[in-house]
Short mmCIF file of C-alpha atoms in Angstrom, two decimals:
data_model
loop_
_atom_site.label_atom_id
_atom_site.label_comp_id
_atom_site.label_asym_id
_atom_site.label_seq_id
_atom_site.Cartn_x
_atom_site.Cartn_y
_atom_site.Cartn_z
CA UNK A 5 -2.74 -8.33 12.05
CA UNK A 6 0.97 -7.80 12.63
CA UNK A 7 2.96 -9.53 9.64
CA UNK A 8 0.10 -9.16 7.21
CA UNK A 9 -0.19 -5.29 6.84
CA UNK A 10 2.12 -3.16 4.71
CA UNK A 11 2.07 0.76 4.50
CA UNK A 12 2.02 2.23 0.89
CA UNK A 13 2.97 5.72 0.24
CA UNK A 14 3.60 7.32 -3.08
CA UNK A 15 0.09 7.78 -4.71
CA UNK A 16 -1.19 11.00 -5.51
CA UNK A 17 -3.10 13.12 -2.85
CA UNK A 18 -5.62 14.30 -5.00
CA UNK A 19 -6.91 10.98 -5.84
CA UNK A 20 -10.09 10.19 -3.63
CA UNK A 21 -9.65 7.84 -0.89
CA UNK A 22 -12.41 5.22 -2.55
CA UNK A 23 -10.48 5.66 -6.02
CA UNK A 24 -6.89 5.23 -4.41
CA UNK A 25 -8.24 2.15 -2.51
CA UNK A 26 -9.64 0.67 -5.93
CA UNK A 27 -6.29 1.29 -7.61
CA UNK A 28 -3.98 -0.07 -4.95
CA UNK A 29 -6.38 -3.26 -4.53
CA UNK A 30 -5.99 -3.92 -8.45
CA UNK A 31 -2.34 -3.40 -8.09
CA UNK A 32 -1.68 -5.62 -5.06
CA UNK A 33 -4.05 -8.46 -6.17
CA UNK A 34 -1.83 -9.12 -9.15
CA UNK A 35 0.42 -12.01 -8.68
CA UNK A 36 3.06 -10.41 -10.99
CA UNK A 37 3.42 -7.59 -8.44
CA UNK A 38 3.89 -10.49 -5.56
CA UNK A 39 0.15 -9.67 -4.61
CA UNK A 40 -2.55 -11.96 -3.50
CA UNK A 41 -5.87 -11.77 -1.45
CA UNK A 42 -6.65 -8.45 0.52
CA UNK A 43 -8.54 -8.79 3.70
CA UNK A 44 -8.61 -4.97 4.29
CA UNK A 45 -7.41 -1.78 2.79
CA UNK A 46 -7.63 1.74 4.65
CA UNK A 47 -6.64 4.75 2.69
CA UNK A 48 -5.54 7.53 5.02
CA UNK A 49 -5.81 10.89 3.27
CA UNK A 50 -3.49 14.05 3.87
CA UNK A 51 -0.89 15.78 1.99
CA UNK A 52 1.06 12.86 1.99
CA UNK A 53 -1.51 10.05 2.14
CA UNK A 54 -0.83 6.33 2.73
CA UNK A 55 -2.60 3.25 2.70
CA UNK A 56 -2.69 0.50 5.18
CA UNK A 57 -3.18 -2.82 3.08
CA UNK A 58 -3.65 -6.11 5.20
CA UNK A 59 -3.49 -9.23 3.38
CA UNK A 60 -5.13 -12.76 4.07
CA UNK A 61 -1.85 -14.41 4.47
CA UNK A 62 1.31 -13.03 5.80
CA UNK A 63 3.48 -14.72 3.06
CA UNK A 64 1.66 -12.33 0.52
CA UNK A 65 2.77 -9.34 2.86
CA UNK A 66 6.34 -10.65 2.84
CA UNK A 67 6.42 -10.90 -1.17
CA UNK A 68 5.06 -7.50 -1.49
CA UNK A 69 7.93 -6.35 0.65
CA UNK A 70 10.80 -8.10 -1.53
CA UNK A 71 9.47 -6.55 -4.72
CA UNK A 72 11.84 -3.45 -5.10
CA UNK A 73 9.77 -1.54 -7.55
CA UNK A 74 6.04 -0.91 -7.13
CA UNK A 75 4.59 1.46 -9.59
CA UNK A 76 1.28 2.54 -9.77
CA UNK A 77 -0.07 3.56 -13.28
CA UNK A 78 -2.91 6.03 -13.47
CA UNK A 79 -3.78 7.08 -17.12
CA UNK A 80 -0.42 7.79 -18.49
CA UNK A 81 1.22 8.71 -15.37
CA UNK A 82 3.44 6.45 -13.19
CA UNK A 83 3.76 6.56 -9.51
CA UNK A 84 6.63 4.96 -7.68
CA UNK A 85 5.21 3.46 -4.56
CA UNK A 86 7.04 2.93 -1.12
CA UNK A 87 6.13 -0.03 0.46
CA UNK A 88 7.08 -0.78 4.01
CA UNK A 89 6.17 -2.96 6.99
CA UNK A 90 3.44 -1.88 9.34
CA UNK A 91 3.74 -2.57 12.70
CA UNK A 92 0.32 -2.18 14.64
CA UNK A 93 1.93 -1.24 17.65
CA UNK A 94 3.65 1.97 16.49
CA UNK A 95 2.98 4.91 18.93
CA UNK A 96 1.42 8.18 17.70
CA UNK A 97 4.91 9.85 17.65
CA UNK A 98 6.31 7.09 15.45
CA UNK A 99 3.34 7.26 13.10
CA UNK A 100 3.97 11.16 12.57
CA UNK A 101 7.56 10.75 11.72
CA UNK A 102 8.93 11.19 8.38
#
């Protein structure tokens, strides 16, 4: 899965995980956002929720990472998203940092 997964932060914590997954799926499927077919999406709720999105192809993840301004629109509100590479081999200490 390394190379195909990105970590996404910046969507609202009050958004239920299933709805966040739906909104993120729609955003990252769109070719205009650099997206493509998604193999899996996992929303990790919390005060600073994040999502791990695994794409079918590594080149889609690379395109996603090259797009500088991902903005998730929910209703009339825009949420700037932070998209970073996800390394499956991170230790628990690295995951909790930040």
